[in-house]
């Protein structure tokens, strides 16, 4: 009887997880398709890839697509219990780790671009040129690689040769051999987000000063820039909470397995998927020029006049 109850409980667990995995596939597929359409719109109009804020927007779209794709693959591998060799997991981990930071660091760079455009308008063309955008993208990826480089340097120095040929389920915990490595990784991430938050708050305060002093059309443009900074801050907050999720999930796992599954599902939807879906809302829909271009390509040129603007 006890065995039957156990089997029944296991069946319920599998059905619930199946439903959730399917829902995640639908959401991830939808978000990736939307982002790919936005990237296509960006490429089709010359003005977009000669303007820094749109170039940085395209970087976030590409980063979000890659991040969602990799995390979804890891989710499926983990759910079905597929094991892969350490060297292959290492490649997946490097890309995932770097692009965990690319989006928030790019959001910070976009905030600084808005700060320059509103607070130092006379130097905007000089500081935010296409050449500067290329250098900035390289800097963003360089800064985003530092946490991964630190963690892997410790792993390479500590891991035995046989570890590279072992087959296990791929996860970041596979490269954390000592508990202090996890604490170091968390500390670096918290430091990054502290710096980003300081930049966001500074930009917000300076733009607020300009907004109060501005008038007419300038005031309207400044307040729009201020709202964009607030949305970037909200995205960064969700990304920051993502760093705390593993600690919360580990604590919940000690209490109840079903609660752990519920919490992990909620965290994935709220703090991994949601922040990566706000970029299309912030720039794809709120930006008039980009929205007109989207409408033009989505409706096969029926709104040619609006998109031409």
PDB file of C-alpha atoms in Angstrom:
ATOM      1  CA  UNK A   1       0.000   0.000   0.000  1.00  0.00           C
ATOM      2  CA  UNK A   2       2.803   2.350   0.918  1.00  0.00           C
ATOM      3  CA  UNK A   3       4.494   1.447  -2.352  1.00  0.00           C
ATOM      4  CA  UNK A   4       1.358   2.320  -4.336  1.00  0.00           C
ATOM      5  CA  UNK A   5       1.054   5.674  -2.574  1.00  0.00           C
ATOM      6  CA  UNK A   6       4.689   6.394  -3.346  1.00  0.00           C
ATOM      7  CA  UNK A   7       4.144   5.530  -7.000  1.00  0.00           C
ATOM      8  CA  UNK A   8       1.046   7.687  -7.135  1.00  0.00           C
ATOM      9  CA  UNK A   9       2.884  10.615  -5.624  1.00  0.00           C
ATOM     10  CA  UNK A  10       5.726  10.144  -8.091  1.00  0.00           C
ATOM     11  CA  UNK A  11       3.249  10.133 -10.990  1.00  0.00           C
ATOM     12  CA  UNK A  12       1.721  13.418  -9.840  1.00  0.00           C
ATOM     13  CA  UNK A  13       5.195  14.958  -9.545  1.00  0.00           C
ATOM     14  CA  UNK A  14       6.134  13.927 -13.088  1.00  0.00           C
ATOM     15  CA  UNK A  15       2.884  15.317 -14.543  1.00  0.00           C
ATOM     16  CA  UNK A  16       3.362  18.667 -12.811  1.00  0.00           C
ATOM     17  CA  UNK A  17       6.943  19.002 -13.960  1.00  0.00           C
ATOM     18  CA  UNK A  18       6.004  17.975 -17.524  1.00  0.00           C
ATOM     19  CA  UNK A  19       3.354  20.699 -17.654  1.00  0.00           C
ATOM     20  CA  UNK A  20       5.787  23.290 -16.433  1.00  0.00           C
ATOM     21  CA  UNK A  21       8.568  22.273 -18.796  1.00  0.00           C
ATOM     22  CA  UNK A  22       6.160  22.547 -21.730  1.00  0.00           C
ATOM     23  CA  UNK A  23       5.000  25.989 -20.574  1.00  0.00           C
ATOM     24  CA  UNK A  24       8.614  27.150 -20.302  1.00  0.00           C
ATOM     25  CA  UNK A  25       9.278  25.894 -23.857  1.00  0.00           C
ATOM     26  CA  UNK A  26       6.331  27.911 -25.141  1.00  0.00           C
ATOM     27  CA  UNK A  27       7.441  31.073 -23.328  1.00  0.00           C
ATOM     28  CA  UNK A  28      11.093  30.758 -24.332  1.00  0.00           C
ATOM     29  CA  UNK A  29      10.171  30.065 -27.971  1.00  0.00           C
ATOM     30  CA  UNK A  30       7.841  33.083 -28.047  1.00  0.00           C
ATOM     31  CA  UNK A  31      10.432  35.415 -26.485  1.00  0.00           C
ATOM     32  CA  UNK A  32      13.190  34.244 -28.826  1.00  0.00           C
ATOM     33  CA  UNK A  33      10.945  34.711 -31.880  1.00  0.00           C
ATOM     34  CA  UNK A  34      10.023  38.241 -30.763  1.00  0.00           C
ATOM     35  CA  UNK A  35      13.669  39.121 -30.146  1.00  0.00           C
ATOM     36  CA  UNK A  36      14.733  37.702 -33.510  1.00  0.00           C
ATOM     37  CA  UNK A  37      12.084  39.841 -35.215  1.00  0.00           C
ATOM     38  CA  UNK A  38      13.381  42.902 -33.360  1.00  0.00           C
ATOM     39  CA  UNK A  39      16.956  42.059 -34.402  1.00  0.00           C
ATOM     40  CA  UNK A  40      15.798  41.717 -38.016  1.00  0.00           C
ATOM     41  CA  UNK A  41      14.128  45.129 -37.800  1.00  0.00           C
ATOM     42  CA  UNK A  42      17.357  46.586 -36.399  1.00  0.00           C
ATOM     43  CA  UNK A  43      19.414  45.171 -39.283  1.00  0.00           C
ATOM     44  CA  UNK A  44      16.977  46.306 -41.983  1.00  0.00           C
ATOM     45  CA  UNK A  45      17.209  50.043 -41.207  1.00  0.00           C
ATOM     46  CA  UNK A  46      20.564  51.817 -41.620  1.00  0.00           C
ATOM     47  CA  UNK A  47      19.841  54.461 -38.989  1.00  0.00           C
ATOM     48  CA  UNK A  48      19.596  51.883 -36.202  1.00  0.00           C
ATOM     49  CA  UNK A  49      23.075  50.395 -36.583  1.00  0.00           C
ATOM     50  CA  UNK A  50      24.694  53.829 -36.789  1.00  0.00           C
ATOM     51  CA  UNK A  51      23.149  55.007 -33.493  1.00  0.00           C
ATOM     52  CA  UNK A  52      24.651  53.878 -30.182  1.00  0.00           C
ATOM     53  CA  UNK A  53      21.455  53.368 -28.203  1.00  0.00           C
ATOM     54  CA  UNK A  54      20.018  51.086 -30.885  1.00  0.00           C
ATOM     55  CA  UNK A  55      23.313  49.206 -31.223  1.00  0.00           C
ATOM     56  CA  UNK A  56      23.312  48.554 -27.473  1.00  0.00           C
ATOM     57  CA  UNK A  57      19.658  47.548 -27.703  1.00  0.00           C
ATOM     58  CA  UNK A  58      20.585  44.953 -30.347  1.00  0.00           C
ATOM     59  CA  UNK A  59      23.349  43.657 -28.042  1.00  0.00           C
ATOM     60  CA  UNK A  60      20.783  43.069 -25.265  1.00  0.00           C
ATOM     61  CA  UNK A  61      18.463  41.280 -27.715  1.00  0.00           C
ATOM     62  CA  UNK A  62      21.253  38.996 -28.929  1.00  0.00           C
ATOM     63  CA  UNK A  63      22.444  38.391 -25.353  1.00  0.00           C
ATOM     64  CA  UNK A  64      18.920  37.574 -24.167  1.00  0.00           C
ATOM     65  CA  UNK A  65      18.324  35.133 -27.049  1.00  0.00           C
ATOM     66  CA  UNK A  66      21.577  33.293 -26.378  1.00  0.00           C
ATOM     67  CA  UNK A  67      21.047  33.262 -22.608  1.00  0.00           C
ATOM     68  CA  UNK A  68      17.464  31.978 -22.880  1.00  0.00           C
ATOM     69  CA  UNK A  69      18.512  29.301 -25.363  1.00  0.00           C
ATOM     70  CA  UNK A  70      21.371  28.026 -23.167  1.00  0.00           C
ATOM     71  CA  UNK A  71      19.416  28.083 -19.895  1.00  0.00           C
ATOM     72  CA  UNK A  72      16.565  26.267 -21.625  1.00  0.00           C
ATOM     73  CA  UNK A  73      18.943  23.570 -22.916  1.00  0.00           C
ATOM     74  CA  UNK A  74      20.366  23.159 -19.403  1.00  0.00           C
ATOM     75  CA  UNK A  75      16.829  22.950 -18.009  1.00  0.00           C
ATOM     76  CA  UNK A  76      15.933  20.131 -20.418  1.00  0.00           C
ATOM     77  CA  UNK A  77      19.211  18.272 -19.803  1.00  0.00           C
ATOM     78  CA  UNK A  78      18.695  18.535 -16.047  1.00  0.00           C
ATOM     79  CA  UNK A  79      15.037  17.495 -16.189  1.00  0.00           C
ATOM     80  CA  UNK A  80      15.688  14.359 -18.246  1.00  0.00           C
ATOM     81  CA  UNK A  81      18.902  13.583 -16.345  1.00  0.00           C
ATOM     82  CA  UNK A  82      21.168  13.697 -19.415  1.00  0.00           C
ATOM     83  CA  UNK A  83      24.865  13.623 -18.553  1.00  0.00           C
ATOM     84  CA  UNK A  84      27.667  15.170 -20.621  1.00  0.00           C
ATOM     85  CA  UNK A  85      31.445  15.270 -20.255  1.00  0.00           C
ATOM     86  CA  UNK A  86      33.009  18.077 -18.268  1.00  0.00           C
ATOM     87  CA  UNK A  87      34.784  19.680 -21.239  1.00  0.00           C
ATOM     88  CA  UNK A  88      31.474  20.136 -23.098  1.00  0.00           C
ATOM     89  CA  UNK A  89      29.748  21.392 -19.968  1.00  0.00           C
ATOM     90  CA  UNK A  90      32.681  23.800 -19.594  1.00  0.00           C
ATOM     91  CA  UNK A  91      31.950  25.407 -22.967  1.00  0.00           C
ATOM     92  CA  UNK A  92      28.256  25.762 -22.122  1.00  0.00           C
ATOM     93  CA  UNK A  93      29.122  27.197 -18.724  1.00  0.00           C
ATOM     94  CA  UNK A  94      31.511  29.812 -20.166  1.00  0.00           C
ATOM     95  CA  UNK A  95      28.915  31.158 -22.614  1.00  0.00           C
ATOM     96  CA  UNK A  96      26.156  31.062 -19.994  1.00  0.00           C
ATOM     97  CA  UNK A  97      28.308  32.768 -17.357  1.00  0.00           C
ATOM     98  CA  UNK A  98      29.447  35.562 -19.673  1.00  0.00           C
ATOM     99  CA  UNK A  99      25.970  36.312 -20.993  1.00  0.00           C
ATOM    100  CA  UNK A 100      24.493  36.304 -17.512  1.00  0.00           C
ATOM    101  CA  UNK A 101      26.332  39.609 -17.097  1.00  0.00           C
ATOM    102  CA  UNK A 102      26.241  41.007 -20.645  1.00  0.00           C
ATOM    103  CA  UNK A 103      22.600  42.130 -20.427  1.00  0.00           C
ATOM    104  CA  UNK A 104      22.824  43.990 -17.065  1.00  0.00           C
ATOM    105  CA  UNK A 105      26.193  45.566 -17.975  1.00  0.00           C
ATOM    106  CA  UNK A 106      24.734  46.671 -21.333  1.00  0.00           C
ATOM    107  CA  UNK A 107      21.695  48.120 -19.544  1.00  0.00           C
ATOM    108  CA  UNK A 108      24.082  50.158 -17.412  1.00  0.00           C
ATOM    109  CA  UNK A 109      25.874  51.372 -20.549  1.00  0.00           C
ATOM    110  CA  UNK A 110      22.499  52.348 -22.070  1.00  0.00           C
ATOM    111  CA  UNK A 111      21.715  54.330 -18.928  1.00  0.00           C
ATOM    112  CA  UNK A 112      25.012  56.187 -19.274  1.00  0.00           C
ATOM    113  CA  UNK A 113      24.177  56.898 -22.940  1.00  0.00           C
ATOM    114  CA  UNK A 114      20.894  58.478 -21.832  1.00  0.00           C
ATOM    115  CA  UNK A 115      22.785  60.453 -19.178  1.00  0.00           C
ATOM    116  CA  UNK A 116      25.177  61.842 -21.822  1.00  0.00           C
ATOM    117  CA  UNK A 117      22.329  62.595 -24.265  1.00  0.00           C
ATOM    118  CA  UNK A 118      20.334  64.549 -21.673  1.00  0.00           C
ATOM    119  CA  UNK A 119      22.959  66.026 -19.356  1.00  0.00           C
ATOM    120  CA  UNK A 120      25.871  66.577 -21.790  1.00  0.00           C
ATOM    121  CA  UNK A 121      24.067  66.975 -25.146  1.00  0.00           C
ATOM    122  CA  UNK A 122      26.886  68.937 -26.807  1.00  0.00           C
ATOM    123  CA  UNK A 123      29.295  66.000 -26.391  1.00  0.00           C
ATOM    124  CA  UNK A 124      26.809  63.257 -27.220  1.00  0.00           C
ATOM    125  CA  UNK A 125      27.800  62.932 -30.887  1.00  0.00           C
ATOM    126  CA  UNK A 126      31.479  62.695 -29.904  1.00  0.00           C
ATOM    127  CA  UNK A 127      31.126  60.279 -26.968  1.00  0.00           C
ATOM    128  CA  UNK A 128      28.409  58.080 -28.484  1.00  0.00           C
ATOM    129  CA  UNK A 129      29.684  57.558 -32.023  1.00  0.00           C
ATOM    130  CA  UNK A 130      29.584  54.226 -33.879  1.00  0.00           C
ATOM    131  CA  UNK A 131      33.296  53.707 -33.189  1.00  0.00           C
ATOM    132  CA  UNK A 132      32.706  54.311 -29.478  1.00  0.00           C
ATOM    133  CA  UNK A 133      29.865  51.775 -29.576  1.00  0.00           C
ATOM    134  CA  UNK A 134      32.215  49.082 -30.922  1.00  0.00           C
ATOM    135  CA  UNK A 135      34.769  49.780 -28.174  1.00  0.00           C
ATOM    136  CA  UNK A 136      31.979  49.793 -25.591  1.00  0.00           C
ATOM    137  CA  UNK A 137      30.678  46.389 -26.740  1.00  0.00           C
ATOM    138  CA  UNK A 138      34.190  44.937 -26.395  1.00  0.00           C
ATOM    139  CA  UNK A 139      34.466  46.481 -22.917  1.00  0.00           C
ATOM    140  CA  UNK A 140      31.052  45.080 -21.929  1.00  0.00           C
ATOM    141  CA  UNK A 141      32.079  41.563 -22.925  1.00  0.00           C
ATOM    142  CA  UNK A 142      35.457  41.959 -21.234  1.00  0.00           C
ATOM    143  CA  UNK A 143      33.871  43.039 -17.938  1.00  0.00           C
ATOM    144  CA  UNK A 144      31.256  40.288 -18.221  1.00  0.00           C
ATOM    145  CA  UNK A 145      34.014  37.676 -18.611  1.00  0.00           C
ATOM    146  CA  UNK A 146      35.841  38.538 -15.379  1.00  0.00           C
ATOM    147  CA  UNK A 147      33.635  36.508 -12.951  1.00  0.00           C
ATOM    148  CA  UNK A 148      33.844  33.480 -15.258  1.00  0.00           C
ATOM    149  CA  UNK A 149      37.648  33.825 -15.605  1.00  0.00           C
ATOM    150  CA  UNK A 150      38.079  34.021 -11.818  1.00  0.00           C
ATOM    151  CA  UNK A 151      35.948  30.936 -11.164  1.00  0.00           C
ATOM    152  CA  UNK A 152      37.515  28.863 -13.944  1.00  0.00           C
ATOM    153  CA  UNK A 153      41.065  29.849 -12.941  1.00  0.00           C
ATOM    154  CA  UNK A 154      40.428  28.357  -9.495  1.00  0.00           C
ATOM    155  CA  UNK A 155      38.773  25.293 -11.057  1.00  0.00           C
ATOM    156  CA  UNK A 156      41.709  24.655 -13.463  1.00  0.00           C
ATOM    157  CA  UNK A 157      44.177  24.997 -10.590  1.00  0.00           C
ATOM    158  CA  UNK A 158      42.259  22.569  -8.369  1.00  0.00           C
ATOM    159  CA  UNK A 159      40.663  19.995 -10.701  1.00  0.00           C
ATOM    160  CA  UNK A 160      42.305  16.660 -11.476  1.00  0.00           C
ATOM    161  CA  UNK A 161      42.765  15.494 -15.075  1.00  0.00           C
ATOM    162  CA  UNK A 162      40.240  12.670 -14.671  1.00  0.00           C
ATOM    163  CA  UNK A 163      37.530  15.175 -13.786  1.00  0.00           C
ATOM    164  CA  UNK A 164      37.441  16.478 -17.379  1.00  0.00           C
ATOM    165  CA  UNK A 165      36.318  13.117 -18.775  1.00  0.00           C
ATOM    166  CA  UNK A 166      33.637  12.459 -16.159  1.00  0.00           C
ATOM    167  CA  UNK A 167      30.015  12.518 -17.258  1.00  0.00           C
ATOM    168  CA  UNK A 168      27.511  14.342 -15.062  1.00  0.00           C
ATOM    169  CA  UNK A 169      24.468  16.585 -15.332  1.00  0.00           C
ATOM    170  CA  UNK A 170      25.732  20.005 -16.436  1.00  0.00           C
ATOM    171  CA  UNK A 171      25.374  22.806 -13.867  1.00  0.00           C
ATOM    172  CA  UNK A 172      27.482  25.619 -12.438  1.00  0.00           C
ATOM    173  CA  UNK A 173      27.937  23.622  -9.220  1.00  0.00           C
ATOM    174  CA  UNK A 174      30.078  21.211 -11.219  1.00  0.00           C
ATOM    175  CA  UNK A 175      32.863  23.821 -11.318  1.00  0.00           C
ATOM    176  CA  UNK A 176      32.616  24.830  -7.663  1.00  0.00           C
ATOM    177  CA  UNK A 177      34.869  22.372  -5.843  1.00  0.00           C
ATOM    178  CA  UNK A 178      34.963  24.246  -2.514  1.00  0.00           C
ATOM    179  CA  UNK A 179      32.251  26.147  -0.670  1.00  0.00           C
ATOM    180  CA  UNK A 180      34.386  29.312  -0.564  1.00  0.00           C
ATOM    181  CA  UNK A 181      34.380  29.357  -4.382  1.00  0.00           C
ATOM    182  CA  UNK A 182      30.605  29.752  -4.296  1.00  0.00           C
ATOM    183  CA  UNK A 183      30.931  32.590  -1.784  1.00  0.00           C
ATOM    184  CA  UNK A 184      33.588  34.270  -3.962  1.00  0.00           C
ATOM    185  CA  UNK A 185      31.384  33.947  -7.040  1.00  0.00           C
ATOM    186  CA  UNK A 186      28.465  35.473  -5.157  1.00  0.00           C
ATOM    187  CA  UNK A 187      30.646  38.302  -3.791  1.00  0.00           C
ATOM    188  CA  UNK A 188      31.915  39.231  -7.283  1.00  0.00           C
ATOM    189  CA  UNK A 189      28.366  39.242  -8.645  1.00  0.00           C
ATOM    190  CA  UNK A 190      27.096  41.389  -5.766  1.00  0.00           C
ATOM    191  CA  UNK A 191      29.992  43.819  -6.313  1.00  0.00           C
ATOM    192  CA  UNK A 192      29.148  44.141 -10.005  1.00  0.00           C
ATOM    193  CA  UNK A 193      25.523  44.869  -9.306  1.00  0.00           C
ATOM    194  CA  UNK A 194      26.408  47.341  -6.544  1.00  0.00           C
ATOM    195  CA  UNK A 195      28.488  49.342  -9.053  1.00  0.00           C
ATOM    196  CA  UNK A 196      25.662  49.140 -11.607  1.00  0.00           C
ATOM    197  CA  UNK A 197      23.121  50.345  -9.052  1.00  0.00           C
ATOM    198  CA  UNK A 198      25.355  53.287  -8.113  1.00  0.00           C
ATOM    199  CA  UNK A 199      25.623  54.270 -11.801  1.00  0.00           C
ATOM    200  CA  UNK A 200      21.842  53.977 -12.245  1.00  0.00           C
ATOM    201  CA  UNK A 201      21.124  56.109  -9.148  1.00  0.00           C
ATOM    202  CA  UNK A 202      23.718  58.722 -10.183  1.00  0.00           C
ATOM    203  CA  UNK A 203      22.273  58.945 -13.718  1.00  0.00           C
ATOM    204  CA  UNK A 204      18.738  59.165 -12.336  1.00  0.00           C
ATOM    205  CA  UNK A 205      19.676  62.016  -9.964  1.00  0.00           C
ATOM    206  CA  UNK A 206      21.458  64.006 -12.689  1.00  0.00           C
ATOM    207  CA  UNK A 207      18.670  63.520 -15.233  1.00  0.00           C
ATOM    208  CA  UNK A 208      16.140  64.534 -12.575  1.00  0.00           C
ATOM    209  CA  UNK A 209      17.998  67.837 -12.080  1.00  0.00           C
ATOM    210  CA  UNK A 210      17.896  68.527 -15.812  1.00  0.00           C
ATOM    211  CA  UNK A 211      14.217  67.535 -15.976  1.00  0.00           C
ATOM    212  CA  UNK A 212      13.290  70.072 -13.298  1.00  0.00           C
ATOM    213  CA  UNK A 213      15.191  72.846 -15.065  1.00  0.00           C
ATOM    214  CA  UNK A 214      13.988  71.988 -18.596  1.00  0.00           C
ATOM    215  CA  UNK A 215      10.894  73.355 -20.314  1.00  0.00           C
ATOM    216  CA  UNK A 216       8.676  72.570 -23.312  1.00  0.00           C
ATOM    217  CA  UNK A 217       9.765  69.796 -25.695  1.00  0.00           C
ATOM    218  CA  UNK A 218      13.094  69.426 -23.889  1.00  0.00           C
ATOM    219  CA  UNK A 219      11.258  68.691 -20.628  1.00  0.00           C
ATOM    220  CA  UNK A 220       9.119  66.021 -22.319  1.00  0.00           C
ATOM    221  CA  UNK A 221      12.199  64.318 -23.805  1.00  0.00           C
ATOM    222  CA  UNK A 222      14.031  64.460 -20.474  1.00  0.00           C
ATOM    223  CA  UNK A 223      11.161  62.866 -18.551  1.00  0.00           C
ATOM    224  CA  UNK A 224      10.966  60.110 -21.162  1.00  0.00           C
ATOM    225  CA  UNK A 225      14.682  59.441 -20.623  1.00  0.00           C
ATOM    226  CA  UNK A 226      14.062  59.378 -16.876  1.00  0.00           C
ATOM    227  CA  UNK A 227      11.343  56.736 -17.252  1.00  0.00           C
ATOM    228  CA  UNK A 228      13.741  54.643 -19.352  1.00  0.00           C
ATOM    229  CA  UNK A 229      16.346  54.809 -16.564  1.00  0.00           C
ATOM    230  CA  UNK A 230      13.708  53.681 -14.042  1.00  0.00           C
ATOM    231  CA  UNK A 231      12.827  50.671 -16.212  1.00  0.00           C
ATOM    232  CA  UNK A 232      16.532  49.796 -16.528  1.00  0.00           C
ATOM    233  CA  UNK A 233      16.785  49.954 -12.727  1.00  0.00           C
ATOM    234  CA  UNK A 234      13.821  47.558 -12.424  1.00  0.00           C
ATOM    235  CA  UNK A 235      15.473  45.132 -14.854  1.00  0.00           C
ATOM    236  CA  UNK A 236      18.714  45.265 -12.868  1.00  0.00           C
ATOM    237  CA  UNK A 237      16.781  44.603  -9.654  1.00  0.00           C
ATOM    238  CA  UNK A 238      15.301  41.422 -11.140  1.00  0.00           C
ATOM    239  CA  UNK A 239      18.767  40.351 -12.341  1.00  0.00           C
ATOM    240  CA  UNK A 240      20.178  41.000  -8.856  1.00  0.00           C
ATOM    241  CA  UNK A 241      17.491  38.893  -7.192  1.00  0.00           C
ATOM    242  CA  UNK A 242      18.444  36.087  -9.608  1.00  0.00           C
ATOM    243  CA  UNK A 243      21.785  35.829  -7.775  1.00  0.00           C
ATOM    244  CA  UNK A 244      20.020  35.055  -4.512  1.00  0.00           C
ATOM    245  CA  UNK A 245      17.780  32.349  -6.001  1.00  0.00           C
ATOM    246  CA  UNK A 246      20.248  29.416  -5.524  1.00  0.00           C
ATOM    247  CA  UNK A 247      20.565  30.203  -1.801  1.00  0.00           C
ATOM    248  CA  UNK A 248      16.778  30.385  -1.400  1.00  0.00           C
ATOM    249  CA  UNK A 249      16.266  27.162  -3.376  1.00  0.00           C
ATOM    250  CA  UNK A 250      18.885  25.272  -1.338  1.00  0.00           C
ATOM    251  CA  UNK A 251      17.177  26.327   1.897  1.00  0.00           C
ATOM    252  CA  UNK A 252      13.710  25.338   0.610  1.00  0.00           C
ATOM    253  CA  UNK A 253      15.010  21.954  -0.631  1.00  0.00           C
ATOM    254  CA  UNK A 254      15.853  21.039   2.969  1.00  0.00           C
ATOM    255  CA  UNK A 255      12.196  21.626   3.911  1.00  0.00           C
ATOM    256  CA  UNK A 256      10.037  20.133   1.151  1.00  0.00           C
ATOM    257  CA  UNK A 257      10.670  18.768  -2.363  1.00  0.00           C
ATOM    258  CA  UNK A 258       7.364  19.951  -3.866  1.00  0.00           C
ATOM    259  CA  UNK A 259       7.848  23.438  -2.436  1.00  0.00           C
ATOM    260  CA  UNK A 260      11.380  23.441  -3.901  1.00  0.00           C
ATOM    261  CA  UNK A 261       9.980  22.641  -7.375  1.00  0.00           C
ATOM    262  CA  UNK A 262       7.377  25.411  -7.024  1.00  0.00           C
ATOM    263  CA  UNK A 263       9.962  27.969  -5.878  1.00  0.00           C
ATOM    264  CA  UNK A 264      12.458  27.006  -8.577  1.00  0.00           C
ATOM    265  CA  UNK A 265       9.791  27.286 -11.277  1.00  0.00           C
ATOM    266  CA  UNK A 266       8.686  30.688  -9.945  1.00  0.00           C
ATOM    267  CA  UNK A 267      12.295  31.948  -9.797  1.00  0.00           C
ATOM    268  CA  UNK A 268      13.011  30.848 -13.377  1.00  0.00           C
ATOM    269  CA  UNK A 269       9.914  32.592 -14.756  1.00  0.00           C
ATOM    270  CA  UNK A 270      10.228  35.756 -12.629  1.00  0.00           C
ATOM    271  CA  UNK A 271      13.955  36.382 -12.372  1.00  0.00           C
ATOM    272  CA  UNK A 272      15.396  34.753 -15.518  1.00  0.00           C
ATOM    273  CA  UNK A 273      12.692  34.979 -18.183  1.00  0.00           C
ATOM    274  CA  UNK A 274      10.989  38.219 -17.099  1.00  0.00           C
ATOM    275  CA  UNK A 275      14.066  40.540 -17.097  1.00  0.00           C
ATOM    276  CA  UNK A 276      14.954  39.267 -20.578  1.00  0.00           C
ATOM    277  CA  UNK A 277      11.478  40.164 -21.846  1.00  0.00           C
ATOM    278  CA  UNK A 278      11.452  43.785 -20.723  1.00  0.00           C
ATOM    279  CA  UNK A 279      13.934  45.018 -23.357  1.00  0.00           C
ATOM    280  CA  UNK A 280      11.419  44.657 -26.229  1.00  0.00           C
ATOM    281  CA  UNK A 281       8.904  46.619 -24.107  1.00  0.00           C
ATOM    282  CA  UNK A 282      11.358  49.393 -23.213  1.00  0.00           C
ATOM    283  CA  UNK A 283      12.809  50.044 -26.666  1.00  0.00           C
ATOM    284  CA  UNK A 284      10.804  47.959 -29.118  1.00  0.00           C
ATOM    285  CA  UNK A 285       7.463  49.524 -28.147  1.00  0.00           C
ATOM    286  CA  UNK A 286       8.259  52.767 -26.270  1.00  0.00           C
ATOM    287  CA  UNK A 287      10.716  54.107 -28.857  1.00  0.00           C
ATOM    288  CA  UNK A 288       8.619  55.793 -31.569  1.00  0.00           C
ATOM    289  CA  UNK A 289      11.086  55.315 -34.434  1.00  0.00           C
ATOM    290  CA  UNK A 290      11.709  51.642 -33.644  1.00  0.00           C
ATOM    291  CA  UNK A 291       7.993  50.995 -33.121  1.00  0.00           C
ATOM    292  CA  UNK A 292       7.159  52.527 -36.516  1.00  0.00           C
ATOM    293  CA  UNK A 293       9.815  50.349 -38.157  1.00  0.00           C
ATOM    294  CA  UNK A 294       8.384  47.282 -36.391  1.00  0.00           C
ATOM    295  CA  UNK A 295       4.896  48.157 -37.612  1.00  0.00           C
ATOM    296  CA  UNK A 296       6.205  48.687 -41.131  1.00  0.00           C
ATOM    297  CA  UNK A 297       7.944  45.291 -41.392  1.00  0.00           C
ATOM    298  CA  UNK A 298       5.246  43.412 -39.462  1.00  0.00           C
ATOM    299  CA  UNK A 299       2.536  44.673 -41.817  1.00  0.00           C
ATOM    300  CA  UNK A 300       4.634  44.300 -44.985  1.00  0.00           C
ATOM    301  CA  UNK A 301       5.007  48.016 -45.683  1.00  0.00           C
ATOM    302  CA  UNK A 302       1.362  49.064 -45.219  1.00  0.00           C
ATOM    303  CA  UNK A 303       2.566  51.788 -42.843  1.00  0.00           C
ATOM    304  CA  UNK A 304       5.376  53.038 -45.054  1.00  0.00           C
ATOM    305  CA  UNK A 305       4.897  56.691 -44.205  1.00  0.00           C
ATOM    306  CA  UNK A 306       5.130  56.177 -40.472  1.00  0.00           C
ATOM    307  CA  UNK A 307       8.169  53.876 -40.719  1.00  0.00           C
ATOM    308  CA  UNK A 308       9.988  56.272 -43.010  1.00  0.00           C
ATOM    309  CA  UNK A 309      10.042  58.773 -40.144  1.00  0.00           C
TER     310      UNK A 309
END
